[in-house]
CSV table of C-alpha atoms in Angstrom, one decimal:
chain,number,residue,atom,x,y,z
X,6,MET,CA,0.0,-0.2,-0.3
X,7,LEU,CA,2.8,2.5,0.5
X,8,VAL,CA,4.7,1.7,-2.7
X,9,TRP,CA,3.0,1.8,-6.0
X,10,ARG,CA,5.5,0.8,-9.4
X,11,ARG,CA,8.2,0.9,-7.3
X,12,ARG,CA,7.3,4.2,-5.9
X,13,LEU,CA,6.8,5.9,-2.6
X,14,ILE,CA,3.5,6.9,-2.0
X,15,VAL,CA,2.6,7.1,1.3
X,16,ASN,CA,5.4,9.0,3.8
X,17,PRO,CA,5.5,5.7,5.7
X,18,ALA,CA,5.8,7.2,9.4
X,19,VAL,CA,2.7,8.9,8.1
X,20,ALA,CA,1.3,5.5,7.7
X,21,GLY,CA,2.3,4.7,10.5
X,22,ALA,CA,0.8,7.1,12.5
X,23,ILE,CA,-2.9,6.4,10.3
X,24,THR,CA,-3.0,2.6,11.4
X,25,CYS,CA,-3.0,3.0,14.9
X,26,TYR,CA,-5.4,5.7,14.6
X,27,ALA,CA,-8.0,3.0,12.8
X,28,VAL,CA,-6.8,0.4,15.6
X,29,ALA,CA,-7.3,2.6,18.0
X,30,PHE,CA,-10.9,3.1,16.8
X,31,ALA,CA,-11.9,-0.1,16.4
X,32,GLY,CA,-11.3,-0.4,19.8
X,33,VAL,CA,-8.5,-3.1,20.0
X,34,GLU,CA,-7.1,-3.6,23.2
X,35,GLY,CA,-3.8,-1.9,24.3
X,36,ILE,CA,-3.3,-0.2,21.7
X,37,SER,CA,-4.5,3.8,22.2
X,38,TYR,CA,-4.0,6.8,19.9
X,39,PRO,CA,-1.6,8.8,18.6
X,40,PHE,CA,-0.3,11.5,20.4
X,41,TRP,CA,2.3,13.4,18.9
X,42,TRP,CA,5.2,14.5,21.7
X,43,VAL,CA,6.6,17.5,20.5
X,44,ALA,CA,3.2,18.8,20.8
X,45,ALA,CA,4.2,20.4,23.5
X,46,GLU,CA,4.6,23.9,25.5
X,47,PRO,CA,8.7,23.4,26.6
X,48,LEU,CA,9.7,21.9,23.7
X,49,LEU,CA,8.2,25.1,21.8
X,50,ILE,CA,11.2,27.4,20.9
X,51,PRO,CA,13.6,24.2,20.0
X,52,MET,CA,11.0,22.9,17.3
X,53,ALA,CA,10.4,26.3,15.8
X,54,VAL,CA,15.0,26.6,16.3
X,55,ILE,CA,15.5,23.3,14.2
X,56,GLY,CA,12.7,23.4,12.0
X,57,ALA,CA,13.8,27.3,11.2
X,58,VAL,CA,17.3,25.5,10.1
X,59,LEU,CA,16.0,22.5,8.3
X,60,VAL,CA,14.7,25.0,6.7
X,61,ILE,CA,17.4,27.3,5.3
X,62,VAL,CA,19.5,24.0,4.9
X,63,ILE,CA,16.4,22.6,2.3
X,64,ARG,CA,15.9,26.1,0.7
X,65,ASP,CA,12.7,25.1,0.3
X,66,ALA,CA,10.4,28.0,2.5
X,67,THR,CA,7.5,28.0,-0.4
X,68,VAL,CA,5.7,24.5,1.0
X,69,VAL,CA,6.2,26.6,4.5
X,70,ILE,CA,4.5,28.8,4.2
X,71,ALA,CA,1.5,27.9,2.3
X,72,TYR,CA,1.3,25.1,5.4
X,73,PHE,CA,1.0,28.4,7.8
X,74,VAL,CA,-0.9,30.1,5.6
X,75,GLY,CA,-3.9,27.0,5.8
X,76,ALA,CA,-3.7,26.6,9.1
X,77,LEU,CA,-3.5,29.9,10.4
X,78,GLY,CA,-6.7,30.7,8.2
X,79,VAL,CA,-8.5,27.5,8.9
X,80,ILE,CA,-8.0,29.2,12.5
X,81,GLY,CA,-8.9,33.0,11.5
X,82,TRP,CA,-11.8,31.5,10.0
X,83,LEU,CA,-13.4,29.1,13.0
X,84,GLN,CA,-12.4,32.4,14.8
X,85,LEU,CA,-14.6,34.7,12.8
X,86,THR,CA,-18.0,33.1,13.0
X,87,GLU,CA,-18.0,30.2,15.6
X,88,GLY,CA,-15.3,32.6,17.8
X,89,ASN,CA,-13.4,30.0,21.2
X,90,GLN,CA,-10.5,29.2,19.1
X,91,ASP,CA,-7.0,29.9,21.5
X,92,LEU,CA,-3.8,30.6,18.4
X,93,GLU,CA,-1.9,30.5,21.5
X,94,LEU,CA,-3.1,26.6,22.2
X,95,TRP,CA,-2.7,26.0,18.8
X,96,VAL,CA,0.9,26.8,18.5
X,97,THR,CA,2.1,25.0,21.4
X,98,SER,CA,-0.9,22.2,22.5
X,99,SER,CA,0.2,20.4,18.4
X,100,PRO,CA,2.3,19.9,16.1
X,101,MET,CA,2.6,23.0,13.8
X,102,PHE,CA,6.5,23.1,13.6
X,103,PHE,CA,7.0,19.8,13.6
X,104,VAL,CA,4.4,18.4,10.8
X,105,ALA,CA,5.7,22.0,8.8
X,106,ALA,CA,9.4,22.1,8.9
X,107,ILE,CA,9.7,17.7,9.2
X,108,MET,CA,7.2,16.7,7.9
X,109,LEU,CA,5.5,18.6,5.1
X,110,PRO,CA,9.2,18.8,2.9
X,111,GLU,CA,9.5,15.3,2.5
X,112,PRO,CA,10.4,14.6,-0.9
X,113,LEU,CA,9.5,12.3,-2.8
X,114,THR,CA,5.6,12.2,-0.8
X,115,SER,CA,5.1,15.4,-1.6
X,116,PRO,CA,5.0,17.4,-4.8
X,117,ALA,CA,7.8,18.5,-7.1
X,118,THR,CA,7.2,22.4,-8.4
X,119,ARG,CA,5.7,25.4,-7.5
X,120,ILE,CA,2.1,25.5,-7.4
X,121,PRO,CA,0.8,21.9,-6.7
X,122,ARG,CA,3.4,22.4,-3.2
X,123,ILE,CA,2.1,25.5,-2.7
X,124,LEU,CA,-1.7,23.6,-2.5
X,125,TYR,CA,-0.6,20.7,-1.0
X,126,GLY,CA,1.1,22.9,2.2
X,127,VAL,CA,-2.3,24.9,1.8
X,128,LEU,CA,-4.2,21.5,2.1
X,129,VAL,CA,-2.5,20.4,4.7
X,130,GLY,CA,-2.5,23.1,7.0
X,131,ALA,CA,-6.4,23.9,6.4
X,132,LEU,CA,-7.2,20.0,7.5
X,133,THR,CA,-5.3,20.3,10.6
X,134,TYR,CA,-6.8,22.9,11.6
X,135,CYS,CA,-10.2,22.4,10.3
X,136,GLN,CA,-11.7,21.0,13.6
X,137,GLN,CA,-14.3,18.3,11.3
X,138,ASN,CA,-15.1,14.8,11.7
X,139,VAL,CA,-16.8,13.1,8.8
X,140,GLU,CA,-19.4,10.8,9.8
X,141,ILE,CA,-18.4,7.8,7.7
X,142,THR,CA,-20.9,5.5,9.2
X,143,ASP,CA,-23.1,5.0,12.5
X,144,SER,CA,-20.7,3.9,14.5
X,145,TYR,CA,-17.2,5.2,12.7
X,146,SER,CA,-16.2,8.9,11.9
X,147,LEU,CA,-13.5,10.4,10.4
X,148,GLU,CA,-11.7,12.9,12.3
X,149,PHE,CA,-8.8,15.8,10.7
X,150,THR,CA,-5.9,14.7,12.7
X,151,PRO,CA,-2.1,16.1,11.8
X,152,GLU,CA,-1.6,12.7,10.3
X,153,ILE,CA,-5.1,12.4,8.6
X,154,ALA,CA,-5.0,15.8,6.5
X,155,LEU,CA,0.0,14.1,6.2
X,156,GLY,CA,-2.1,11.1,4.7
X,157,PHE,CA,-4.3,13.3,2.3
X,158,GLY,CA,-1.5,15.1,1.3
X,159,CYS,CA,0.2,12.3,0.0
X,160,VAL,CA,-3.0,11.2,-2.5
X,161,PHE,CA,-2.9,15.0,-3.4
X,162,ALA,CA,0.9,14.5,-5.0
X,163,LEU,CA,0.0,11.5,-6.0
X,164,LEU,CA,-2.6,12.8,-8.1
X,165,VAL,CA,-0.2,15.3,-9.0
X,166,ARG,CA,2.3,12.8,-10.0
X,167,LEU,CA,0.0,10.9,-12.4
X,168,LEU,CA,-1.3,14.2,-14.0
X,169,THR,CA,1.5,15.5,-14.7
X,170,ARG,CA,3.2,11.9,-15.4
X,171,THR,CA,5.6,11.7,-13.3
X,172,ALA,CA,4.1,8.7,-10.3
X,173,ARG,CA,6.7,6.2,-12.3
X,174,ARG,CA,9.9,4.9,-10.0
X,175,VAL,CA,12.7,5.1,-14.1
X,176,PRO,CA,15.1,2.4,-13.6
X,177,LEU,CA,18.8,3.0,-15.7
X,178,ALA,CA,20.4,0.4,-16.4
X,179,GLU,CA,24.9,0.5,-16.0
X,180,PRO,CA,25.0,4.3,-16.0
X,181,ARG,CA,28.3,5.3,-17.0
X,182,ALA,CA,29.8,8.2,-17.3
X,183,GLU,CA,32.5,10.1,-19.5
X,184,SER,CA,35.1,13.0,-19.1
X,185,LEU,CA,33.3,16.7,-20.6
X,186,ALA,CA,36.4,18.7,-19.2
X,187,GLU,CA,38.5,19.6,-16.4
X,188,ASN,CA,37.0,17.8,-13.3
X,189,THR,CA,33.8,18.2,-15.0
X,190,PHE,CA,31.6,14.1,-16.4
X,191,GLY,CA,28.8,12.9,-18.1
X,192,VAL,CA,26.4,10.7,-17.0
X,193,TYR,CA,24.2,8.0,-19.6
X,194,ALA,CA,22.4,5.7,-18.6
X,195,PRO,CA,19.6,4.0,-20.2
X,196,SER,CA,15.4,4.1,-19.8
X,197,VAL,CA,14.5,0.1,-18.5
X,198,GLY,CA,10.9,0.9,-20.1
X,199,ARG,CA,10.3,4.0,-21.3
X,200,ALA,CA,12.2,7.4,-21.3
X,201,PRO,CA,11.5,9.3,-18.5
X,202,ALA,CA,8.7,12.9,-18.9
X,203,PHE,CA,9.9,16.0,-17.5
X,204,ARG,CA,10.5,19.7,-19.1
X,205,PRO,CA,13.2,21.1,-19.6
X,206,GLY,CA,14.9,22.5,-17.0
X,207,GLN,CA,14.0,20.6,-14.3
X,208,TRP,CA,15.8,18.3,-11.4
X,209,ALA,CA,15.8,14.9,-11.3
X,210,THR,CA,16.6,12.9,-7.5
X,211,LEU,CA,19.2,10.2,-8.8
X,212,SER,CA,19.6,7.0,-6.3
X,213,VAL,CA,22.0,4.2,-6.4
X,214,PRO,CA,20.4,2.0,-3.7
X,215,ARG,CA,22.4,-0.4,-2.2
X,216,TRP,CA,21.7,-3.0,1.4
X,217,SER,CA,25.3,-2.0,2.5
X,218,ARG,CA,25.3,2.2,2.2
X,219,PRO,CA,21.5,3.3,3.8
X,220,VAL,CA,19.7,6.5,1.8
X,221,TRP,CA,21.7,9.2,3.8
X,222,GLN,CA,25.6,7.9,3.6
X,223,SER,CA,25.5,9.0,-0.2
X,224,SER,CA,22.8,7.1,-2.4
X,225,ARG,CA,20.9,9.4,-3.5
X,226,ARG,CA,22.1,13.2,-5.2
X,227,VAL,CA,19.8,16.1,-7.4
X,228,PHE,CA,21.1,16.9,-10.5
X,229,SER,CA,19.3,18.8,-13.6
X,230,PHE,CA,18.6,17.0,-17.5
X,231,VAL,CA,21.0,17.5,-19.7
X,232,SER,CA,18.9,15.8,-22.0
X,233,ALA,CA,15.8,16.7,-24.1
X,234,PRO,CA,12.6,15.0,-22.6
X,235,TYR,CA,11.5,10.9,-23.3
X,236,THR,CA,14.8,11.3,-25.2
X,237,ASP,CA,17.4,7.6,-23.9
X,238,PRO,CA,20.2,7.5,-22.5
X,239,VAL,CA,19.0,10.0,-20.2
X,240,GLU,CA,21.7,12.4,-19.4
X,241,PHE,CA,22.8,14.7,-16.5
X,242,ALA,CA,26.2,15.5,-15.9
X,243,PHE,CA,28.7,17.0,-12.5
X,244,THR,CA,32.1,18.5,-12.0
X,245,THR,CA,34.3,17.8,-9.1
X,246,SER,CA,36.4,19.2,-6.7
X,247,GLY,CA,38.9,18.2,-4.8
X,248,GLU,CA,38.5,14.2,-3.6
X,249,PRO,CA,34.8,13.7,-5.4
X,250,SER,CA,31.6,11.7,-2.9
X,251,PRO,CA,31.4,8.3,-2.6
X,252,PHE,CA,28.6,8.3,-5.2
X,253,LYS,CA,30.3,10.2,-7.9
X,254,ARG,CA,33.3,8.4,-6.6
X,255,ASP,CA,31.0,5.0,-8.4
X,256,LEU,CA,30.0,6.2,-11.1
X,257,ILE,CA,32.6,7.9,-12.7
X,258,ALA,CA,34.4,3.9,-11.7
X,259,GLY,CA,31.4,2.4,-13.3
X,260,SER,CA,31.0,0.3,-11.0
X,261,VAL,CA,27.0,0.8,-10.4
X,262,PRO,CA,25.2,-1.4,-12.1
X,263,ARG,CA,21.0,0.2,-12.6
X,264,ALA,CA,20.4,2.9,-10.3
X,265,TYR,CA,16.9,5.4,-10.2
X,266,ILE,CA,15.3,8.7,-10.9
X,267,ASP,CA,13.1,8.2,-7.7
X,268,ASN,CA,11.7,12.1,-8.2
X,269,ARG,CA,11.4,14.8,-11.0
X,270,GLY,CA,10.2,18.1,-11.0
X,271,GLY,CA,11.4,22.0,-10.8
X,272,GLY,CA,9.6,25.4,-12.0
X,273,PHE,CA,12.9,26.3,-13.6
X,274,VAL,CA,11.4,25.7,-17.2
X,275,LEU,CA,11.4,27.6,-20.9
X,276,SER,CA,8.4,27.5,-22.4
X,277,PRO,CA,8.0,27.5,-25.7
X,278,ARG,CA,5.6,30.3,-25.8
X,279,LEU,CA,7.9,32.2,-23.3
X,280,ILE,CA,10.8,32.7,-25.9
X,281,ALA,CA,8.4,33.3,-29.0
X,282,ARG,CA,6.5,36.4,-26.8
X,283,HIS,CA,9.9,37.7,-25.2
X,284,ARG,CA,13.7,38.4,-25.0
X,285,VAL,CA,15.4,35.7,-23.0
X,286,VAL,CA,18.8,35.8,-21.2
X,287,LEU,CA,20.3,32.8,-19.6
X,288,VAL,CA,23.3,33.7,-17.9
X,289,ALA,CA,25.1,30.3,-16.5
X,290,GLY,CA,28.5,29.6,-14.1
X,291,GLY,CA,30.1,26.3,-14.4
X,292,ILE,CA,27.8,23.0,-14.7
X,293,GLY,CA,24.5,25.7,-14.3
X,294,ILE,CA,24.6,24.9,-18.0
X,295,THR,CA,22.8,21.6,-17.6
X,296,PRO,CA,19.3,22.7,-17.0
X,297,PHE,CA,20.2,25.2,-20.7
X,298,ILE,CA,21.1,22.2,-22.6
X,299,SER,CA,17.6,20.0,-22.0
X,300,MET,CA,16.4,24.0,-22.2
X,301,LEU,CA,18.0,25.0,-26.1
X,302,ARG,CA,18.2,20.3,-26.9
X,303,ALA,CA,14.7,20.8,-26.4
X,304,LEU,CA,13.8,24.3,-28.6
X,305,ARG,CA,15.8,22.7,-31.7
X,306,ALA,CA,14.3,19.1,-31.9
X,307,ALA,CA,10.9,20.9,-31.5
X,308,GLY,CA,12.3,23.3,-34.7
X,309,ASN,CA,12.2,26.7,-32.3
X,310,ASP,CA,12.8,30.1,-33.2
X,311,LEU,CA,16.1,31.0,-31.3
X,312,SER,CA,16.1,34.8,-32.5
X,313,ASN,CA,15.2,36.1,-29.2
X,314,LEU,CA,17.2,34.3,-27.5
X,315,THR,CA,21.0,34.6,-25.4
X,316,VAL,CA,22.8,32.4,-24.5
X,317,VAL,CA,26.3,33.4,-21.2
X,318,HIS,CA,28.3,30.5,-19.9
X,319,VAL,CA,30.7,32.1,-16.7
X,320,ILE,CA,33.8,29.0,-16.5
X,321,ARG,CA,36.7,29.7,-15.2
X,322,ALA,CA,38.5,28.1,-17.7
X,323,GLU,CA,38.5,27.2,-21.1
X,324,SER,CA,39.3,23.9,-20.1
X,325,ARG,CA,35.7,23.9,-18.2
X,326,ALA,CA,34.6,24.3,-21.5
X,327,VAL,CA,31.4,22.2,-22.0
X,328,TYR,CA,28.4,21.0,-24.7
X,329,ALA,CA,30.2,23.9,-28.0
X,330,GLU,CA,27.8,21.6,-30.1
X,331,VAL,CA,24.9,22.3,-28.5
X,332,LEU,CA,26.0,26.4,-27.9
X,333,ASP,CA,26.9,26.4,-31.4
X,334,ASP,CA,23.8,24.9,-32.8
X,335,ALA,CA,21.8,27.5,-30.8
X,336,ALA,CA,24.2,30.3,-32.7
X,337,ALA,CA,23.4,28.4,-36.3
X,338,ALA,CA,19.3,28.5,-34.8
X,339,GLY,CA,19.6,32.0,-34.8
X,340,ALA,CA,20.4,32.7,-30.6
X,341,ARG,CA,23.5,35.0,-29.0
X,342,VAL,CA,25.9,32.6,-27.2
X,343,GLU,CA,29.3,34.0,-25.6
X,344,ARG,CA,31.1,32.6,-23.3
X,345,VAL,CA,33.0,34.8,-20.8
X,346,VAL,CA,36.6,32.8,-19.0
X,347,SER,CA,36.2,35.0,-15.2
X,348,PRO,CA,38.7,33.1,-13.1
X,349,THR,CA,37.1,34.3,-9.9
X,350,GLY,CA,33.8,31.9,-11.5
X,351,THR,CA,31.2,35.3,-10.7
X,352,LEU,CA,30.1,37.7,-14.6
X,353,PRO,CA,32.4,40.3,-15.2
X,354,ASP,CA,30.5,43.9,-14.8
X,355,GLY,CA,28.6,44.9,-17.8
X,356,THR,CA,29.2,41.8,-19.2
X,357,ALA,CA,25.3,40.8,-19.3
X,358,LEU,CA,24.5,44.2,-21.0
X,359,ARG,CA,27.5,44.0,-23.9
X,360,ALA,CA,26.0,39.8,-24.1
X,361,ASP,CA,23.1,41.3,-25.4
X,362,GLY,CA,22.8,45.6,-24.7
X,363,THR,CA,19.1,44.8,-26.7
X,364,ALA,CA,18.1,42.6,-24.1
X,365,LEU,CA,17.9,44.2,-21.4
X,366,ARG,CA,16.5,47.0,-23.7
X,367,ALA,CA,13.8,45.5,-24.5
X,368,GLU,CA,10.4,45.8,-22.7
X,369,GLY,CA,9.6,42.5,-20.9
X,370,THR,CA,12.8,40.5,-21.0
X,371,HIS,CA,13.2,37.2,-18.9
X,372,TYR,CA,16.2,36.0,-17.2
X,373,PHE,CA,16.7,32.2,-16.0
X,374,VAL,CA,20.7,32.3,-14.0
X,375,SER,CA,21.8,29.6,-13.1
X,376,GLY,CA,24.7,28.0,-11.1
X,377,ALA,CA,26.8,28.1,-7.6
X,378,PRO,CA,24.6,30.4,-4.4
X,379,GLN,CA,27.0,32.8,-4.8
X,380,PHE,CA,27.5,33.6,-8.6
X,381,VAL,CA,23.3,33.0,-8.8
X,382,ARG,CA,23.0,35.6,-6.1
X,383,ALA,CA,25.6,38.5,-7.6
X,384,THR,CA,24.6,38.1,-11.2
X,385,THR,CA,20.9,38.5,-10.1
X,386,SER,CA,22.4,41.5,-8.1
X,387,GLN,CA,23.8,42.8,-11.8
X,388,ILE,CA,21.0,41.7,-13.0
X,389,ARG,CA,18.6,44.1,-11.3
X,390,ARG,CA,20.9,47.3,-12.1
X,391,ALA,CA,21.1,46.9,-15.6
X,392,ASP,CA,17.2,46.7,-16.5
X,393,THR,CA,15.7,48.3,-13.9
X,394,THR,CA,12.4,46.9,-15.3
X,395,THR,CA,13.0,43.4,-13.0
X,396,ARG,CA,12.7,45.4,-9.7
X,397,LEU,CA,9.1,46.0,-10.4
X,398,ARG,CA,8.6,42.4,-12.0
X,399,PRO,CA,10.6,40.2,-9.7
X,400,TRP,CA,8.7,37.5,-11.4
X,401,ARG,CA,11.1,37.9,-14.6
X,402,VAL,CA,13.9,37.3,-13.1
X,403,HIS,CA,13.9,33.1,-12.5
X,404,THR,CA,17.0,31.3,-10.5
X,405,ASP,CA,18.1,27.8,-10.4
X,406,THR,CA,21.1,27.2,-7.6
X,407,PHE,CA,23.1,24.1,-7.1
X,408,ALA,CA,23.9,23.7,-3.8
X,409,GLY,CA,26.3,20.8,-4.2
X,410,TYR,CA,26.0,17.4,-4.0
């Protein structure tokens, strides 16, 4: 019941809590209703601090904020319509912070794209605090407790994956790594069965499960797709700095017999309609070029006109240049392509303007920035200084941060 087509669909902790709830309701002797031990006032501040740290580490505050909006919105509505709502009691005596920061963002059983994640967070928050009982039979009613709300959230996430055709865990046979440039490797893996569906620019959670290596010991990493959707072999790329991690070392050595794509998602995508209507500037730092290569391959395969597109790739040295053939093909299709060598790995001031002055002056230009966190921050700041209209329209600047793995 927890797994469908090799894919985890219900968080095991949530499934266990729901099972205890059902067994206790059935009156089985010795089984009591589950309670959340973290829902205690002495643990409020430690849980809030731990939760804040986790949200900063995973860099995903959206779903947490959505959860609080749903929860506090429902509590506020009940106060207006029925009264007798004690917000302090709800905060100190319910697992609000624990659910928001630890249970809710679990990646394998939550949606992987922005809008569904927002809806997922609001749904779980609202159901948790709606204080409703649904009568199922004369002797059984369903109370929306936190575990029940999380269970509904898992079902919602499964429906989203079914609708977006990303519910299947995709096996990959004998992934191999090849050197692309200095300290840069491409990973090529034929899919077992159908090639995976995704949108160009999205990421995948790649796992190499082994009995001798648990999940938390380097058996799962996140990479951006380099290949276009529905193509084989599936392609990723990564860089190494110093001693590679065990995960990367095994891929380089060719000692991985099979890998799996456990999850696919992300909102860093370039719509063909956007590039048809607006100027678009893609700025990548180092290995941050990978989502753009997937975009360019998909656009070229569909025969799109690239005359509205500018690509700027910042590398530390010429020896780090990759995917020249894809960039040259994009240039032949009308895109403006510039490779910038910067020993510091940052975009020199004014380079974005030199790369495409008309793009920066064009109304409605969209900017996509991909790379290490410091590169993304610095480049985004440059863009906002060069194109001041983005300060009032921040949605025109899209970012994808490679935190390192």
